[in-house]
XYZ file of C-alpha atoms in Angstrom:
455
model
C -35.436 -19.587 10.434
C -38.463 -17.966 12.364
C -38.921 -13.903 12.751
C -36.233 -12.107 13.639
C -36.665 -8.368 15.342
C -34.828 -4.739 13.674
C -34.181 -1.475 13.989
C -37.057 0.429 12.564
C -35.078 2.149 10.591
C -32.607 -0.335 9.238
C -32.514 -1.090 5.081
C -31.286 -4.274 5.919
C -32.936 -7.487 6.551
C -33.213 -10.666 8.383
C -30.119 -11.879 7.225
C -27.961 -9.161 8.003
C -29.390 -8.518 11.914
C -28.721 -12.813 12.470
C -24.644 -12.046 11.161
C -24.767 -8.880 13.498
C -25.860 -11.166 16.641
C -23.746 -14.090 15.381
C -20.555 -12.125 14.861
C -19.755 -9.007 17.329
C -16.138 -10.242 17.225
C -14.279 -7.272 16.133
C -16.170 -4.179 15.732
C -14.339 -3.446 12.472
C -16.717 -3.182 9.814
C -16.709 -3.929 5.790
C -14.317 -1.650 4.280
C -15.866 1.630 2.216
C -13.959 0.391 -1.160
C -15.356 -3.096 -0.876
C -19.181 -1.247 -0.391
C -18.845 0.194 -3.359
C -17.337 -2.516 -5.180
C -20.239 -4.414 -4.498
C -22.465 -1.779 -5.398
C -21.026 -1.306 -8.806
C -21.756 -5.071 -9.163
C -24.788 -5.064 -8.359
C -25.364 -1.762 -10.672
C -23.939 -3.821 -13.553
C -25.857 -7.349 -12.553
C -29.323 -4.869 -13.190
C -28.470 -3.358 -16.215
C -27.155 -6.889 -17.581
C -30.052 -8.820 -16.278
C -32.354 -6.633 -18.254
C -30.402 -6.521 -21.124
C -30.410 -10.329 -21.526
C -34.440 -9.864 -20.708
C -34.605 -11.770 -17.005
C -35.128 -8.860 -15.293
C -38.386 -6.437 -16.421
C -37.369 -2.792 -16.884
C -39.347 -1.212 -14.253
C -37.316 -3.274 -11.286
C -33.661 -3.328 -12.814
C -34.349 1.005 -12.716
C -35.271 1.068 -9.171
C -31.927 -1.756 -8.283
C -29.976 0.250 -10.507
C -30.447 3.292 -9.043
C -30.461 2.327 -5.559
C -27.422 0.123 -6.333
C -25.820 3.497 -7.403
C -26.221 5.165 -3.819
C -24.961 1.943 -2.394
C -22.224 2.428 -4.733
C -21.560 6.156 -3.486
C -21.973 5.645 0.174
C -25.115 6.839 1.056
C -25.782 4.173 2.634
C -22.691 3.144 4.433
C -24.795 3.065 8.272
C -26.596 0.505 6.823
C -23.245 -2.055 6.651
C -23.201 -3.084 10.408
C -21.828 -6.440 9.944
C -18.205 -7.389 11.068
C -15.038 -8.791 9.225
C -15.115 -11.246 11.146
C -18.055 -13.648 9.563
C -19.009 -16.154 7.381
C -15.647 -16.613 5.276
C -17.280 -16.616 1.856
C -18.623 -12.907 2.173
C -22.614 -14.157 2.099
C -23.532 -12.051 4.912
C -22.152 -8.842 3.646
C -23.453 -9.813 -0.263
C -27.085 -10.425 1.456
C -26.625 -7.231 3.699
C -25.952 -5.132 0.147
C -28.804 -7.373 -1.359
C -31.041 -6.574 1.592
C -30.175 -2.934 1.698
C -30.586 -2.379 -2.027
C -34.556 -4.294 -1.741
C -35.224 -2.087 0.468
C -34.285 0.854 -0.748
C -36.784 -0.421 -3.725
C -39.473 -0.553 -1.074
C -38.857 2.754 -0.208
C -38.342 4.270 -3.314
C -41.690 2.410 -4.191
C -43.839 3.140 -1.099
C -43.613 -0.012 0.199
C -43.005 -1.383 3.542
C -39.631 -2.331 4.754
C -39.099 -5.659 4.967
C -41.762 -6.579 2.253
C -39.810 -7.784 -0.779
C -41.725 -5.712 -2.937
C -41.227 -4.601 -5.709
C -37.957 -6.085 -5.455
C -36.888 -9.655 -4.015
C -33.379 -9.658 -2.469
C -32.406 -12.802 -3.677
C -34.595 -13.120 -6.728
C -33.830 -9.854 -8.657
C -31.098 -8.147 -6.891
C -28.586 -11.095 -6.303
C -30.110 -12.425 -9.704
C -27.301 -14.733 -11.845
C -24.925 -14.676 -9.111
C -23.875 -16.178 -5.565
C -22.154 -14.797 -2.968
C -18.961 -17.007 -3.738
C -18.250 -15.193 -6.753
C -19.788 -11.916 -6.176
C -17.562 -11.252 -3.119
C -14.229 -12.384 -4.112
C -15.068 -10.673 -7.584
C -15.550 -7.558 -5.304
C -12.043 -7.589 -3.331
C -10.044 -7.596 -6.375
C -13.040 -4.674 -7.991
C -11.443 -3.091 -4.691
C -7.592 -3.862 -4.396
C -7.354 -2.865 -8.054
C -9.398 0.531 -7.628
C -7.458 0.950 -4.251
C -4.267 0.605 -6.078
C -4.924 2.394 -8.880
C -6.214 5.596 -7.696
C -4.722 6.051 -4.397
C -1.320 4.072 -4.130
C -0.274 4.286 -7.474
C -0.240 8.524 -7.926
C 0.990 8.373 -3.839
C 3.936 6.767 -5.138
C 4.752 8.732 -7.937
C 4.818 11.786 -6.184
C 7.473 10.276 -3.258
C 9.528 9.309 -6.075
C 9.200 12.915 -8.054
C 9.795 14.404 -4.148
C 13.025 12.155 -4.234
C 13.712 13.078 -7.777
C 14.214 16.676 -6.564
C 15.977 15.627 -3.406
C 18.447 13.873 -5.108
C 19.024 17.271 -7.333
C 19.276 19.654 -4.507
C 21.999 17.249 -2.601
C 24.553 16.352 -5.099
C 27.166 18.621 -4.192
C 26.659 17.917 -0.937
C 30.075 14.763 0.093
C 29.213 13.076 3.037
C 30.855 9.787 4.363
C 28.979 6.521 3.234
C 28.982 3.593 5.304
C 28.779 -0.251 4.878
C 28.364 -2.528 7.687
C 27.605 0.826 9.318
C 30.901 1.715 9.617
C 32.641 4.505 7.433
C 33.061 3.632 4.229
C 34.693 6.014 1.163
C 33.055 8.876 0.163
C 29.577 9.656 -1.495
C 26.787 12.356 -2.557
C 23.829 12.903 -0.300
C 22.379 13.213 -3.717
C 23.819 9.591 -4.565
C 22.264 8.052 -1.390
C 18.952 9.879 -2.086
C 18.975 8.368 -5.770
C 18.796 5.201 -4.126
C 15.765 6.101 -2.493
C 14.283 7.182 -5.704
C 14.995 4.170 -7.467
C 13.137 2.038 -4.293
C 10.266 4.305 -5.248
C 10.405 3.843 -8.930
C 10.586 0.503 -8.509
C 7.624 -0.054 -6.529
C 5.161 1.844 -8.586
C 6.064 -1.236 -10.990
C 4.986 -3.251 -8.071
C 1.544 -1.982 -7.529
C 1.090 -2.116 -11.216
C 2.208 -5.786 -11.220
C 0.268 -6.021 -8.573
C -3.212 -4.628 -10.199
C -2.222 -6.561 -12.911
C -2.567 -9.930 -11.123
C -5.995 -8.670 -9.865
C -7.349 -8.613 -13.846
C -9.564 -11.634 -13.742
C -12.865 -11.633 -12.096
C -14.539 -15.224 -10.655
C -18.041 -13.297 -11.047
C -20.266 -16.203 -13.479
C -18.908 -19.328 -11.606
C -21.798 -18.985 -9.172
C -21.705 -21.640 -6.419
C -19.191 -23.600 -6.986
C -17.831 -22.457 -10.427
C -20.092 -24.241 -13.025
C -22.227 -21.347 -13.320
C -25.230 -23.010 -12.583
C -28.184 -20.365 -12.513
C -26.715 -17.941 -14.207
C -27.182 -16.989 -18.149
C -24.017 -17.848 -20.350
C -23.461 -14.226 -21.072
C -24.320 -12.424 -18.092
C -20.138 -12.136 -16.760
C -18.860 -11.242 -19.857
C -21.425 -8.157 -20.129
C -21.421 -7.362 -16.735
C -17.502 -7.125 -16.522
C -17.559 -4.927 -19.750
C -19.665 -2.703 -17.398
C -17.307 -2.866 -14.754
C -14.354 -2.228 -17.189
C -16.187 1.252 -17.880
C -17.071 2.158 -14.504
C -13.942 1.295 -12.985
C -11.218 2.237 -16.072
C -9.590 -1.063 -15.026
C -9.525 -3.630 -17.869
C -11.243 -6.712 -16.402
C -11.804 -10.056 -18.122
C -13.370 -12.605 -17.400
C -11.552 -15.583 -15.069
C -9.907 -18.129 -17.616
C -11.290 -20.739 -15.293
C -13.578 -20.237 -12.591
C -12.659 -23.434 -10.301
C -9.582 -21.877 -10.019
C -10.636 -18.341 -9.784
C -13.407 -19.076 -6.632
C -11.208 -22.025 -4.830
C -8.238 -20.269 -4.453
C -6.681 -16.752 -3.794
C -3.192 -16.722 -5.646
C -3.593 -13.536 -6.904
C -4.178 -11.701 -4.040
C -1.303 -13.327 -2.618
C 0.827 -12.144 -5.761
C -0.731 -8.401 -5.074
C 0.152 -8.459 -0.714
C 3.318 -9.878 -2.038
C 4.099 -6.917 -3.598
C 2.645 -5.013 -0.920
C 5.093 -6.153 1.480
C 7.893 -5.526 -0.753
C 6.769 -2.060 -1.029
C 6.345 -1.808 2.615
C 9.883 -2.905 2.907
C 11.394 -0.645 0.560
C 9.747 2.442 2.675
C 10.796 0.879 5.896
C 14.365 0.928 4.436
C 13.887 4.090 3.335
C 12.320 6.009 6.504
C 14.448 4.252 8.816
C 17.955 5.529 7.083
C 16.375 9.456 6.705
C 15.587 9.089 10.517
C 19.307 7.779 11.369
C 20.911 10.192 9.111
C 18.928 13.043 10.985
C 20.307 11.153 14.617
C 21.620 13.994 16.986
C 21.425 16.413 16.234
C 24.505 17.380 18.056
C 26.200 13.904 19.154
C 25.091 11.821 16.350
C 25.389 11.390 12.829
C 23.602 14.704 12.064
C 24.078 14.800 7.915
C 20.770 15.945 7.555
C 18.117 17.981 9.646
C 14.305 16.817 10.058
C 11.447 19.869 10.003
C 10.491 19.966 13.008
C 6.934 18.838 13.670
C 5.714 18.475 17.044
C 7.629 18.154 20.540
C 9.476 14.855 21.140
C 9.105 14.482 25.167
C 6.912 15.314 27.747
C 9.997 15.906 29.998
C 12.765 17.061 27.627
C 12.669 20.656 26.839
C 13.841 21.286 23.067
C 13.953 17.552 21.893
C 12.063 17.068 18.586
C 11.980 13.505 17.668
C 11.797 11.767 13.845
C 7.881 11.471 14.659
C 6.667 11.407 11.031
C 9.238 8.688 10.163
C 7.852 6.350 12.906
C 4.811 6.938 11.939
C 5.951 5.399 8.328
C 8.198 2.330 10.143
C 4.817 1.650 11.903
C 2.547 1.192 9.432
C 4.817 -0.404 7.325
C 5.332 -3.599 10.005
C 1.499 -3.729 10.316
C 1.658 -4.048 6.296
C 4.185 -7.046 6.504
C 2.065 -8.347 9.546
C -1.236 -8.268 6.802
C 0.634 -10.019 4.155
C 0.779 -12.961 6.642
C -2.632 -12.753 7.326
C -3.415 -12.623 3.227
C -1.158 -15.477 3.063
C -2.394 -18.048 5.915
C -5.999 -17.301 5.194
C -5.575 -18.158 1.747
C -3.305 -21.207 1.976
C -5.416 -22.693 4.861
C -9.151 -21.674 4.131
C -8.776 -22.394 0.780
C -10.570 -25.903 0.427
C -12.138 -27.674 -2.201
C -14.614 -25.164 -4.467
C -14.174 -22.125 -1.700
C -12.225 -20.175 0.404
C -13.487 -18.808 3.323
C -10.931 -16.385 4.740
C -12.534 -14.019 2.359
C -13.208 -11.066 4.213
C -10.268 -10.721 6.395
C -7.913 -11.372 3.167
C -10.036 -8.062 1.714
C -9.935 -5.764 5.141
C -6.123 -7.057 5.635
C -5.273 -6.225 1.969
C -7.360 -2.995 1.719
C -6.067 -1.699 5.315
C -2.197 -2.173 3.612
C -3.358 -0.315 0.933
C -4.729 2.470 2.701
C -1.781 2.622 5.287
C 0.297 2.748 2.638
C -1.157 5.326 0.640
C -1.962 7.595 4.020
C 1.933 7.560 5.282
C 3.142 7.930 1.835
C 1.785 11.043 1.934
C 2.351 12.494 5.202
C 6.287 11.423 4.879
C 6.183 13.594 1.379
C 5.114 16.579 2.714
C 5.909 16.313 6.485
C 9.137 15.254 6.602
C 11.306 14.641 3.114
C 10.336 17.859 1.443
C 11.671 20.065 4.824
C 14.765 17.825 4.596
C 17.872 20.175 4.654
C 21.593 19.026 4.431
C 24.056 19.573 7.027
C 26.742 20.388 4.455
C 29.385 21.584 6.459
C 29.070 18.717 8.798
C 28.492 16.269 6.432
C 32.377 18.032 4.737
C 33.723 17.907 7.909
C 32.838 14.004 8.732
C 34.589 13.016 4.953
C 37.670 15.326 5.942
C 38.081 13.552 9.245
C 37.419 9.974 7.509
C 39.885 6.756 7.726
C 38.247 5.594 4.406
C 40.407 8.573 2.259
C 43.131 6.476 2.365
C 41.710 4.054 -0.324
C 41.889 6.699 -3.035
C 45.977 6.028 -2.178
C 45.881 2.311 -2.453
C 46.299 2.372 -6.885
C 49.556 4.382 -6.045
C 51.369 3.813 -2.367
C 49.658 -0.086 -2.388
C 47.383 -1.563 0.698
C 50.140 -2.222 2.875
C 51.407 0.884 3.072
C 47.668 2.691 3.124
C 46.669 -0.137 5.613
C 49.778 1.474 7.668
C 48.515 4.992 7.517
C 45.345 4.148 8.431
C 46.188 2.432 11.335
C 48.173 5.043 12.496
C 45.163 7.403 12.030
C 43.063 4.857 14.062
C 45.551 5.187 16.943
C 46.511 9.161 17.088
C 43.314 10.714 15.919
C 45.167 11.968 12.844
C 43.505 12.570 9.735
C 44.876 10.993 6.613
C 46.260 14.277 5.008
C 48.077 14.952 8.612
C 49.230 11.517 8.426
C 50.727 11.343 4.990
C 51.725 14.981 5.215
C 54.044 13.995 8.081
C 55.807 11.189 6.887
C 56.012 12.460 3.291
C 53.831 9.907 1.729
C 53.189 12.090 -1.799
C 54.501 15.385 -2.908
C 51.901 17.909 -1.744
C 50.045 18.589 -4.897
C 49.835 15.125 -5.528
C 48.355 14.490 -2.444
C 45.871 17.195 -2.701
C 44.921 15.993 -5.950
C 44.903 12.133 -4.256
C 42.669 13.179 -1.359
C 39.776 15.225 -3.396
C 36.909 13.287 -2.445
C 35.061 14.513 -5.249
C 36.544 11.787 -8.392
C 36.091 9.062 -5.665
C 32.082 9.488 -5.751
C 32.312 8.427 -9.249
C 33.802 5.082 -11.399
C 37.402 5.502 -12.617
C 38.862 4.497 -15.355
């Protein structure tokens, strides 16, 4: 396509400067997790190329080891192109092919730019094509992503709820349905809930990593393999299985595996559902904490930062925003997953490739990031307003169901009216017109039996 001017100090190539003049659309760049995904690739492509005897010793060392730094971000600076590109991923492959050549050159005392020792396409990008090499990359890097970071996040909310729970069981508060009062229930009970959200979505990103398993790479182009030896996926995957600790196999059908994107649609499925749960989740704690003196007020917030540039003394459920944020920009990416798979998904490609891997590897790190922060910013400092939360169940219409198995609904649906319209509690009610003996009625009115079945 005729010469081409660079930096003098770039490691990448022609390629890779015509995608950054062709797309400055963004300015987001190529995530760090999908870098190295690719540069574990590429690692295994050398050592599995020389294995199998296409590739002579001497040049699978130097791609091998300059495939490594790739690998461990040293050279990140080098990755200028934008998510926005060429929806099958070739620029970024033929930046990391360019980059690793020459780093060869270098490492060799040859001159940038000069293919030698090492070819970019020839020997570095050797039995493979960008169309499986990149998609074989995102899921290298949603199932690493999800694995090491979201997963153990996730399990520590839910032990942080665990002890939540624990520390607020004695503590009766009113529970509400509709949310209006409803009959009587632990803090400890409600947080429970929380912990079984939790629980339950560390089974989601498993399922999710799980759905990630098969790898396109060996379909090449368009999923016959053509150029590629019958052997080279299957050893470089076991290479990847070892690097990674993830147990990859090999795509039962590579037609399927390179023309469509189901599976990351299964994983940002999941994703959202997650994302929902902790939106559920943050958005209660920061309603609970409402007030704190005209509000609900059952629980108190640490405080972290002031809440108003004009208010003096306001402190505002900051680190719970922060949480309901990022999870809507998660749902928003699972949209973006889904349309760029269902509509760029034609024939032997899609080509929504690297904006389904930025949207799904963003999710993953927002996820992970205000996980965190809402562990040890906000739920751990969590402290019950017990005497409040006592006082609210006292003062509650909803007693009066723990009288329905023995006065009947008529008659409770009469005292509870009549609370409704003087302000009355129940026991003042009931103690007035004689509903129960008094020890019965004590007995009646414990909140305590109604937070648990009867019978």
């Amino acid at each position: 396509m005729g010469p081409i001017e660079l930096p003098e100090e770039a490691l990448y190539g022609a390629s890779t400067q015509r995608a950054i003049q062709n797309f400055p659309v963004s300015g987001y760049r190529i995530e760090r997790s999908l870098i190295r995904a690719i540069g574990l690739i590429k690692t295994a492509a050398a050592e599995t190329n020389q294995e199998l005897g296409r590739l002579p010793e001497n040049l699978a060392k130097l791609i091998i080891f300059a495939s490594t730094e790739v690998a461990n971000g040293t050279h990140d600076i080098h990755f200028p192109v934008d998510v926005f590109q060429t929806g099958s991923g070739t620029s970024t492959n033929m930046n990391a092919n360019e980059v690793i050549a020459n780093r060869c050159s270098q490492l060799s005392r040859f001159p940038l730019g000069s293919h030698s020792p090492v070819h970019p396409n020839d020997h570095v990008n050797l039995g493979q094509s960008s169309n499986d090499v990149f998609p074989t990359s995102i899921h290298v890097a949603i199932a690493s992503a999800l694995t090491h970071e979201l997963a153990p996040t996730l399990e520590n909310l839910a032990s942080a709820l665990s002890r939540k729970t624990t520390e607020f069981w004695d503590v009766l508060k009113i529970g509400r349905t509709h949310l209006m009062d409803a009959t009587p229930i632990r803090l400890g009970q409600e947080f429970s809930g929380y912990r079984r959200q939790i629980e339950l979505a560390v089974g989601r990103v498993h399922s999710a990593t799980a759905a990630l398993y098969e790898l396109p790479l060996g379909g090449t182009a368009v999923g016959t393999g053509l150029n590629t030896h019958r052997l080279f996926a299957k050893s470089v995957i076991a290479r990847l299985r070892k690097s990674t600790g993830i147990p990859w196999v090999e795509a039962a059908n590579h037609f399927e595996a390179q023309s469509a994107k189901d599976a990351v649609v299964e994983a940002s499925g999941h994703l959202k559902t997650i994302a929902l749960s902790l939106f559920k989740i943050a958005n209660d704690i920061r309603w609970l904490a409402c007030g704190p003196r005209i509000g609900i007020a059952e629980i108190q917030l640490p405080e972290t930062q002031p809440g108003s540039s004009m208010m003096p003394g306001k402190v505002n459920p900051v680190i719970c925003e922060a949480l309901l944020q990022a999870c809507t920009r998660v749902i928003g990416n699972d949209t973006t997953v889904c349309w760029a798979a269902g509509s760029l998904s034609n024939f032997e490609l899609n080509v929504g490739m690297p904006v389904i891997a930025y949207a799904m590897l963003e999710s993953i790190r927002l996820l992970t990031n205000s996980c965190h922060l809402f562990q040890i910013r906000c739920l751990e400092g969590i402290t019950a307003n017990k005497r409040h939360c006592e006082a609210s169940v006292e003062n509650s219409i909803s007693l009066v169901t723990q009288l329905v198995p023995q006065i009947g609904y008529d008659k409770a649906a009469r005292i509870a009216k009549e609370c409704a319209s003087s302000g009355k509690t129940v026991r003042e009610v009931c103690i007035e017109n004689q509903i129960l003996p008094q020890d019965i009625l004590t007995q009646a009115l414990n909140p305590i039996p109604m937070t648990r079945p009867s019978g």
